[in-house]
Amino acid sequence: MTQIFARFMKDESGATAIEYGLIAALISVGIITGASTIGSSLSRVFGDISTKISTSGAGGAAAPAK
């Protein structure tokens, strides 16, 4: 029984796969967080642009022809 336990403790074949899985999960969380932050910032910027166009008086309409 002790030999089986000792062999189990020395076996590291699954540890590498678990480490790679954890690294991939951390990278995924970072990408999702970054994309969410960028998305919120872009939404705010385009909202500001839309407001400025709407309140400029022209409303995005072309100049009248002479």
PDB file of C-alpha atoms in Angstrom:
ATOM      1  CA  MET A   1       0.000   0.000   0.000  1.00  0.00           C
ATOM      2  CA  THR A   2       2.817   2.406   0.816  1.00  0.00           C
ATOM      3  CA  GLN A   3       4.429   1.681  -2.548  1.00  0.00           C
ATOM      4  CA  ILE A   4       1.234   2.639  -4.357  1.00  0.00           C
ATOM      5  CA  PHE A   5       0.960   5.847  -2.347  1.00  0.00           C
ATOM      6  CA  ALA A   6       4.625   6.708  -2.980  1.00  0.00           C
ATOM      7  CA  ARG A   7       4.212   6.093  -6.716  1.00  0.00           C
ATOM      8  CA  PHE A   8       1.075   8.260  -6.728  1.00  0.00           C
ATOM      9  CA  MET A   9       2.907  11.129  -5.010  1.00  0.00           C
ATOM     10  CA  LYS A  10       5.780  10.993  -7.538  1.00  0.00           C
ATOM     11  CA  ASP A  11       3.500  10.922 -10.593  1.00  0.00           C
ATOM     12  CA  GLU A  12       3.294  14.448 -12.055  1.00  0.00           C
ATOM     13  CA  SER A  13       1.816  13.669 -15.470  1.00  0.00           C
ATOM     14  CA  GLY A  14      -1.529  15.330 -14.746  1.00  0.00           C
ATOM     15  CA  ALA A  15      -0.067  18.321 -12.921  1.00  0.00           C
ATOM     16  CA  THR A  16       1.220  19.932 -16.112  1.00  0.00           C
ATOM     17  CA  ALA A  17      -2.177  19.700 -17.785  1.00  0.00           C
ATOM     18  CA  ILE A  18      -3.841  21.253 -14.749  1.00  0.00           C
ATOM     19  CA  GLU A  19      -1.274  24.069 -14.679  1.00  0.00           C
ATOM     20  CA  TYR A  20      -1.871  24.825 -18.364  1.00  0.00           C
ATOM     21  CA  GLY A  21      -5.610  24.799 -17.727  1.00  0.00           C
ATOM     22  CA  LEU A  22      -5.261  27.285 -14.876  1.00  0.00           C
ATOM     23  CA  ILE A  23      -3.049  29.558 -16.980  1.00  0.00           C
ATOM     24  CA  ALA A  24      -5.580  29.457 -19.829  1.00  0.00           C
ATOM     25  CA  ALA A  25      -8.395  30.280 -17.399  1.00  0.00           C
ATOM     26  CA  LEU A  26      -6.507  33.276 -15.986  1.00  0.00           C
ATOM     27  CA  ILE A  27      -5.731  34.571 -19.469  1.00  0.00           C
ATOM     28  CA  SER A  28      -9.401  34.184 -20.422  1.00  0.00           C
ATOM     29  CA  VAL A  29     -10.530  36.140 -17.371  1.00  0.00           C
ATOM     30  CA  GLY A  30      -8.069  38.911 -18.256  1.00  0.00           C
ATOM     31  CA  ILE A  31      -9.284  39.094 -21.847  1.00  0.00           C
ATOM     32  CA  ILE A  32     -12.945  39.154 -20.806  1.00  0.00           C
ATOM     33  CA  THR A  33     -12.293  41.890 -18.246  1.00  0.00           C
ATOM     34  CA  GLY A  34     -10.344  43.967 -20.760  1.00  0.00           C
ATOM     35  CA  ALA A  35     -12.973  43.566 -23.463  1.00  0.00           C
ATOM     36  CA  SER A  36     -15.721  44.584 -21.060  1.00  0.00           C
ATOM     37  CA  THR A  37     -13.811  47.699 -20.010  1.00  0.00           C
ATOM     38  CA  ILE A  38     -13.066  48.681 -23.606  1.00  0.00           C
ATOM     39  CA  GLY A  39     -16.702  48.064 -24.570  1.00  0.00           C
ATOM     40  CA  SER A  40     -17.962  50.349 -21.821  1.00  0.00           C
ATOM     41  CA  SER A  41     -15.522  53.082 -22.816  1.00  0.00           C
ATOM     42  CA  LEU A  42     -16.478  52.846 -26.488  1.00  0.00           C
ATOM     43  CA  SER A  43     -20.157  52.983 -25.631  1.00  0.00           C
ATOM     44  CA  ARG A  44     -19.608  56.166 -23.630  1.00  0.00           C
ATOM     45  CA  VAL A  45     -17.523  57.770 -26.414  1.00  0.00           C
ATOM     46  CA  PHE A  46     -20.088  57.011 -29.122  1.00  0.00           C
ATOM     47  CA  GLY A  47     -22.890  58.215 -26.843  1.00  0.00           C
ATOM     48  CA  ASP A  48     -21.058  61.525 -26.382  1.00  0.00           C
ATOM     49  CA  ILE A  49     -20.571  61.839 -30.145  1.00  0.00           C
ATOM     50  CA  SER A  50     -24.257  61.134 -30.744  1.00  0.00           C
ATOM     51  CA  THR A  51     -25.256  63.768 -28.197  1.00  0.00           C
ATOM     52  CA  LYS A  52     -22.963  66.375 -29.756  1.00  0.00           C
ATOM     53  CA  ILE A  53     -24.334  65.699 -33.234  1.00  0.00           C
ATOM     54  CA  SER A  54     -27.931  65.897 -31.999  1.00  0.00           C
ATOM     55  CA  THR A  55     -27.406  69.178 -30.148  1.00  0.00           C
ATOM     56  CA  SER A  56     -25.287  70.868 -32.824  1.00  0.00           C
ATOM     57  CA  GLY A  57     -28.354  72.223 -34.582  1.00  0.00           C
ATOM     58  CA  ALA A  58     -27.667  70.442 -37.841  1.00  0.00           C
ATOM     59  CA  GLY A  59     -28.653  67.027 -36.578  1.00  0.00           C
ATOM     60  CA  GLY A  60     -26.515  65.459 -39.274  1.00  0.00           C
ATOM     61  CA  ALA A  61     -28.623  66.948 -42.103  1.00  0.00           C
ATOM     62  CA  ALA A  62     -27.003  68.178 -45.288  1.00  0.00           C
ATOM     63  CA  ALA A  63     -26.810  71.890 -46.039  1.00  0.00           C
ATOM     64  CA  PRO A  64     -29.734  73.205 -48.117  1.00  0.00           C
ATOM     65  CA  ALA A  65     -29.083  73.623 -51.847  1.00  0.00           C
ATOM     66  CA  LYS A  66     -28.933  77.167 -53.255  1.00  0.00           C
TER      67      LYS A  66
END
